[in-house]
CSV table of N, CA, C and O in Angstrom, one decimal:
chain,number,residue,atom,x,y,z
R,5,MET,N,-7.9,-23.1,-15.3
R,5,MET,CA,-8.4,-22.3,-14.2
R,5,MET,C,-8.2,-20.9,-14.5
R,5,MET,O,-7.1,-20.5,-15.0
R,6,SER,N,-9.1,-20.1,-14.1
R,6,SER,CA,-9.0,-18.6,-14.3
R,6,SER,C,-8.1,-18.0,-13.2
R,6,SER,O,-8.0,-18.5,-12.1
R,7,LYS,N,-7.5,-16.9,-13.6
R,7,LYS,CA,-6.6,-16.2,-12.6
R,7,LYS,C,-7.4,-15.7,-11.4
R,7,LYS,O,-6.9,-15.7,-10.3
R,8,ASN,N,-8.6,-15.3,-11.7
R,8,ASN,CA,-9.5,-14.8,-10.6
R,8,ASN,C,-9.7,-15.9,-9.5
R,8,ASN,O,-9.7,-15.6,-8.3
R,9,ILE,N,-10.0,-17.1,-10.0
R,9,ILE,CA,-10.2,-18.2,-9.1
R,9,ILE,C,-9.0,-18.5,-8.2
R,9,ILE,O,-9.0,-18.8,-7.0
R,10,ILE,N,-7.8,-18.5,-8.9
R,10,ILE,CA,-6.5,-18.7,-8.1
R,10,ILE,C,-6.3,-17.6,-7.1
R,10,ILE,O,-6.0,-18.0,-5.9
R,11,VAL,N,-6.6,-16.4,-7.4
R,11,VAL,CA,-6.4,-15.3,-6.4
R,11,VAL,C,-7.4,-15.5,-5.3
R,11,VAL,O,-7.1,-15.3,-4.1
R,12,ILE,N,-8.6,-15.8,-5.6
R,12,ILE,CA,-9.6,-16.1,-4.5
R,12,ILE,C,-9.2,-17.2,-3.6
R,12,ILE,O,-9.3,-17.1,-2.4
R,13,VAL,N,-8.7,-18.3,-4.2
R,13,VAL,CA,-8.3,-19.4,-3.4
R,13,VAL,C,-7.1,-19.0,-2.5
R,13,VAL,O,-7.1,-19.4,-1.3
R,14,ILE,N,-6.1,-18.3,-3.0
R,14,ILE,CA,-5.0,-17.8,-2.2
R,14,ILE,C,-5.5,-16.9,-1.1
R,14,ILE,O,-5.1,-17.0,0.1
R,15,GLY,N,-6.5,-16.0,-1.3
R,15,GLY,CA,-7.0,-15.2,-0.3
R,15,GLY,C,-7.8,-15.9,0.8
R,15,GLY,O,-7.6,-15.7,2.0
R,16,LEU,N,-8.5,-16.9,0.4
R,16,LEU,CA,-9.2,-17.8,1.4
R,16,LEU,C,-8.3,-18.6,2.2
R,16,LEU,O,-8.5,-18.7,3.4
R,17,LEU,N,-7.2,-19.1,1.6
R,17,LEU,CA,-6.2,-19.9,2.4
R,17,LEU,C,-5.5,-18.9,3.3
R,17,LEU,O,-5.2,-19.4,4.5
R,18,SER,N,-5.2,-17.7,2.9
R,18,SER,CA,-4.6,-16.8,3.8
R,18,SER,C,-5.5,-16.4,5.0
R,18,SER,O,-5.0,-16.4,6.2
R,19,ILE,N,-6.8,-16.2,4.8
R,19,ILE,CA,-7.7,-15.9,5.9
R,19,ILE,C,-7.8,-17.1,6.8
R,19,ILE,O,-7.8,-17.0,8.0
R,20,LEU,N,-7.9,-18.3,6.2
R,20,LEU,CA,-8.0,-19.5,7.0
R,20,LEU,C,-6.7,-19.7,7.9
R,20,LEU,O,-6.8,-20.0,9.1
R,21,TYR,N,-5.6,-19.4,7.3
R,21,TYR,CA,-4.3,-19.6,8.1
R,21,TYR,C,-4.2,-18.5,9.2
R,21,TYR,O,-3.8,-18.8,10.3
R,22,LEU,N,-4.7,-17.3,8.9
R,22,LEU,CA,-4.7,-16.3,10.0
R,22,LEU,C,-5.7,-16.5,11.1
R,22,LEU,O,-5.4,-16.2,12.2
R,23,PHE,N,-6.8,-17.1,10.8
R,23,PHE,CA,-7.8,-17.4,11.8
R,23,PHE,C,-7.4,-18.6,12.6
R,23,PHE,O,-7.8,-18.7,13.8
R,24,ASN,N,-6.5,-19.5,12.1
R,24,ASN,CA,-5.9,-20.6,12.8
R,24,ASN,C,-6.9,-21.4,13.5
R,24,ASN,O,-6.9,-21.5,14.8
R,25,PRO,N,-7.8,-22.1,12.8
R,25,PRO,CA,-8.8,-22.9,13.5
R,25,PRO,C,-8.2,-24.1,14.3
R,25,PRO,O,-8.9,-24.6,15.2
R,26,GLY,N,-7.0,-24.5,14.0
R,26,GLY,CA,-6.4,-25.6,14.8
R,26,GLY,C,-5.7,-25.2,16.0
R,26,GLY,O,-5.0,-26.0,16.7
R,27,ALA,N,-5.9,-23.9,16.4
R,27,ALA,CA,-5.3,-23.4,17.7
R,27,ALA,C,-3.8,-23.6,17.7
R,27,ALA,O,-3.2,-23.9,18.7
R,28,GLY,N,-3.1,-23.4,16.6
R,28,GLY,CA,-1.7,-23.4,16.5
R,28,GLY,C,-1.1,-24.8,16.2
R,28,GLY,O,0.1,-25.0,16.3
R,29,VAL,N,-2.0,-25.8,16.0
R,29,VAL,CA,-1.5,-27.1,15.7
R,29,VAL,C,-0.8,-27.1,14.3
R,29,VAL,O,0.3,-27.8,14.2
R,30,PHE,N,-1.3,-26.4,13.3
R,30,PHE,CA,-0.7,-26.3,12.0
R,30,PHE,C,0.0,-25.0,11.9
R,30,PHE,O,-0.6,-23.9,11.7
R,31,GLU,N,1.3,-25.0,12.0
R,31,GLU,CA,2.1,-23.8,11.8
R,31,GLU,C,3.3,-24.1,10.9
R,31,GLU,O,3.9,-25.1,11.0
R,32,LEU,N,3.5,-23.3,9.9
R,32,LEU,CA,4.6,-23.5,9.0
R,32,LEU,C,5.9,-23.2,9.7
R,32,LEU,O,6.9,-23.9,9.6
R,33,ILE,N,6.0,-22.1,10.5
R,33,ILE,CA,7.1,-21.7,11.3
R,33,ILE,C,6.6,-21.5,12.7
R,33,ILE,O,5.7,-20.7,12.9
R,34,PRO,N,7.1,-22.3,13.7
R,34,PRO,CA,6.6,-22.1,15.0
R,34,PRO,C,6.9,-20.7,15.5
R,34,PRO,O,7.9,-20.1,15.3
R,35,ASP,N,5.9,-20.1,16.3
R,35,ASP,CA,6.0,-18.7,16.7
R,35,ASP,C,7.1,-18.5,17.8
R,35,ASP,O,7.5,-17.4,18.0
R,36,ASN,N,7.5,-19.6,18.4
R,36,ASN,CA,8.5,-19.4,19.5
R,36,ASN,C,10.0,-19.4,19.0
R,36,ASN,O,10.9,-19.3,19.8
R,37,ILE,N,10.2,-19.4,17.7
R,37,ILE,CA,11.5,-19.2,17.2
R,37,ILE,C,11.8,-17.7,17.1
R,37,ILE,O,11.1,-17.0,16.4
R,38,PRO,N,12.8,-17.2,17.8
R,38,PRO,CA,13.1,-15.8,17.8
R,38,PRO,C,13.5,-15.3,16.4
R,38,PRO,O,14.2,-15.9,15.7
R,39,GLY,N,12.9,-14.1,16.1
R,39,GLY,CA,13.3,-13.4,14.9
R,39,GLY,C,12.5,-13.8,13.7
R,39,GLY,O,12.1,-13.0,12.9
R,40,ILE,N,12.2,-15.1,13.5
R,40,ILE,CA,11.5,-15.5,12.3
R,40,ILE,C,10.2,-16.2,12.6
R,40,ILE,O,9.5,-16.7,11.7
R,41,GLY,N,9.8,-16.3,13.9
R,41,GLY,CA,8.6,-17.0,14.3
R,41,GLY,C,7.3,-16.5,13.7
R,41,GLY,O,6.4,-17.3,13.5
R,42,ASN,N,7.2,-15.2,13.4
R,42,ASN,CA,6.0,-14.7,12.8
R,42,ASN,C,6.0,-14.4,11.4
R,42,ASN,O,5.1,-13.8,10.8
R,43,LEU,N,7.0,-14.9,10.7
R,43,LEU,CA,7.1,-14.6,9.2
R,43,LEU,C,6.0,-15.3,8.4
R,43,LEU,O,5.6,-14.8,7.4
R,44,ASP,N,5.5,-16.4,8.9
R,44,ASP,CA,4.4,-17.1,8.2
R,44,ASP,C,3.1,-16.3,8.2
R,44,ASP,O,2.4,-16.2,7.2
R,45,GLU,N,2.8,-15.8,9.4
R,45,GLU,CA,1.6,-14.9,9.5
R,45,GLU,C,1.8,-13.6,8.7
R,45,GLU,O,0.9,-13.2,8.1
R,46,ALA,N,3.0,-13.1,8.7
R,46,ALA,CA,3.2,-11.8,7.9
R,46,ALA,C,3.1,-12.1,6.4
R,46,ALA,O,2.5,-11.3,5.7
R,47,THR,N,3.5,-13.3,6.0
R,47,THR,CA,3.4,-13.6,4.6
R,47,THR,C,1.9,-13.8,4.2
R,47,THR,O,1.5,-13.4,3.2
R,48,ALA,N,1.1,-14.4,5.1
R,48,ALA,CA,-0.3,-14.6,4.9
R,48,ALA,C,-1.0,-13.2,4.8
R,48,ALA,O,-1.9,-13.0,4.0
R,49,VAL,N,-0.6,-12.3,5.6
R,49,VAL,CA,-1.2,-10.9,5.6
R,49,VAL,C,-0.8,-10.2,4.3
R,49,VAL,O,-1.7,-9.6,3.6
R,50,VAL,N,0.4,-10.3,3.8
R,50,VAL,CA,0.8,-9.7,2.6
R,50,VAL,C,0.1,-10.3,1.4
R,50,VAL,O,-0.4,-9.6,0.5
R,51,LEU,N,-0.1,-11.6,1.4
R,51,LEU,CA,-0.9,-12.3,0.3
R,51,LEU,C,-2.3,-11.9,0.3
R,51,LEU,O,-2.9,-11.6,-0.7
R,52,LEU,N,-2.9,-11.7,1.5
R,52,LEU,CA,-4.3,-11.3,1.6
R,52,LEU,C,-4.4,-9.8,1.1
R,52,LEU,O,-5.4,-9.5,0.4
R,53,ILE,N,-3.5,-8.9,1.5
R,53,ILE,CA,-3.6,-7.6,1.0
R,53,ILE,C,-3.4,-7.5,-0.5
R,53,ILE,O,-4.1,-6.8,-1.2
R,54,ALA,N,-2.5,-8.4,-1.1
R,54,ALA,CA,-2.3,-8.4,-2.5
R,54,ALA,C,-3.6,-8.9,-3.2
R,54,ALA,O,-3.9,-8.4,-4.3
R,55,CYS,N,-4.3,-9.9,-2.6
R,55,CYS,CA,-5.6,-10.3,-3.2
R,55,CYS,C,-6.6,-9.2,-3.2
R,55,CYS,O,-7.3,-9.1,-4.2
R,56,PHE,N,-6.7,-8.5,-2.1
R,56,PHE,CA,-7.6,-7.4,-2.1
R,56,PHE,C,-7.3,-6.4,-3.2
R,56,PHE,O,-8.2,-5.9,-3.8
R,57,ARG,N,-6.0,-6.1,-3.3
R,57,ARG,CA,-5.6,-5.1,-4.3
R,57,ARG,C,-5.9,-5.5,-5.7
R,57,ARG,O,-6.2,-4.8,-6.6
R,58,TYR,N,-5.7,-6.8,-5.9
R,58,TYR,CA,-6.0,-7.4,-7.2
R,58,TYR,C,-7.5,-7.1,-7.7
R,58,TYR,O,-7.7,-6.9,-8.8
R,59,PHE,N,-8.4,-7.2,-6.7
R,59,PHE,CA,-9.8,-6.9,-7.0
R,59,PHE,C,-10.2,-5.5,-6.8
R,59,PHE,O,-11.4,-5.2,-6.8
R,60,GLY,N,-9.2,-4.6,-6.6
R,60,GLY,CA,-9.5,-3.2,-6.6
R,60,GLY,C,-9.8,-2.6,-5.2
R,60,GLY,O,-10.3,-1.5,-5.1
R,61,ILE,N,-9.6,-3.4,-4.2
R,61,ILE,CA,-9.8,-2.9,-2.8
R,61,ILE,C,-8.5,-2.6,-2.2
R,61,ILE,O,-7.7,-3.4,-1.8
R,62,ASP,N,-8.2,-1.2,-2.1
R,62,ASP,CA,-6.9,-0.8,-1.6
R,62,ASP,C,-7.1,-0.4,-0.1
R,62,ASP,O,-7.6,0.6,0.2
R,63,ILE,N,-6.5,-1.3,0.7
R,63,ILE,CA,-6.7,-1.0,2.2
R,63,ILE,C,-5.4,-0.4,2.7
R,63,ILE,O,-5.2,-0.2,3.9
R,64,SER,N,-4.4,0.0,1.9
R,64,SER,CA,-3.2,0.6,2.4
R,64,SER,C,-3.4,1.9,3.0
R,64,SER,O,-2.6,2.4,3.8
R,65,ASN,N,-4.4,2.7,2.6
R,65,ASN,CA,-4.7,4.0,3.2
R,65,ASN,C,-5.6,3.9,4.4
R,65,ASN,O,-6.0,5.0,4.9
R,66,LEU,N,-5.9,2.7,4.9
R,66,LEU,CA,-6.9,2.6,6.0
R,66,LEU,C,-6.4,3.3,7.3
R,66,LEU,O,-7.2,3.9,8.0
R,67,PHE,N,-5.1,3.2,7.6
R,67,PHE,CA,-4.6,3.7,8.8
R,67,PHE,C,-3.8,5.0,8.7
R,67,PHE,O,-3.1,5.4,9.6
R,68,ARG,N,-3.8,5.6,7.5
R,68,ARG,CA,-3.1,6.9,7.3
R,68,ARG,C,-3.9,8.0,7.9
R,68,ARG,O,-5.1,8.0,7.9
R,69,ARG,N,-3.2,9.0,8.4
R,69,ARG,CA,-3.8,10.2,8.9
R,69,ARG,C,-4.3,11.1,7.8
R,69,ARG,O,-3.7,11.2,6.7
R,70,LYS,N,-5.4,11.7,8.0
R,70,LYS,CA,-6.0,12.6,7.0
R,70,LYS,C,-5.2,13.9,7.2
R,70,LYS,O,-4.8,14.3,8.3
R,71,ASP,N,-5.0,14.7,6.1
R,71,ASP,CA,-4.3,16.0,6.1
R,71,ASP,C,-5.2,16.9,6.9
R,71,ASP,O,-6.4,17.0,6.6
R,72,GLN,N,-4.6,17.7,7.8
R,72,GLN,CA,-5.3,18.7,8.5
R,72,GLN,C,-5.0,20.1,8.0
R,72,GLN,O,-3.8,20.3,7.6
R,73,LYS,N,-5.9,21.0,8.2
R,73,LYS,CA,-5.6,22.4,7.8
R,73,LYS,C,-4.6,23.0,8.8
R,73,LYS,O,-4.6,22.7,9.9
R,74,GLY,N,-3.7,23.8,8.2
R,74,GLY,CA,-2.7,24.5,9.0
R,74,GLY,C,-1.4,23.7,9.3
R,74,GLY,O,-0.5,24.2,9.9
R,75,ILE,N,-1.4,22.5,8.8
R,75,ILE,CA,-0.2,21.7,9.0
R,75,ILE,C,0.6,21.8,7.7
R,75,ILE,O,0.1,21.4,6.6
R,76,ASN,N,1.8,22.2,7.7
R,76,ASN,CA,2.7,22.3,6.5
R,76,ASN,C,3.2,20.9,6.2
R,76,ASN,O,3.7,20.2,7.0
R,77,LYS,N,3.2,20.6,4.9
R,77,LYS,CA,3.8,19.4,4.4
R,77,LYS,C,5.3,19.7,4.1
R,77,LYS,O,5.6,20.7,3.6
R,78,GLU,N,6.1,18.7,4.3
R,78,GLU,CA,7.5,18.9,4.0
R,78,GLU,C,7.9,17.9,3.0
R,78,GLU,O,7.4,16.8,2.8
């Protein structure tokens, strides 16, 4: 199996897990556990971002502010 295919499969599984077609029936960690309930979704997001980055799509700058004139950088 090619590494590209493995990365694509991981990305598709992450998207599928985040869309949650079973309406919460399939959860690795139940969301009602305090403190760690959302770690499975966070892991799926991190894997999806890593898959995008593998293929050259860097979305880490998506929500950063643009530098404005007259503002000093420290």
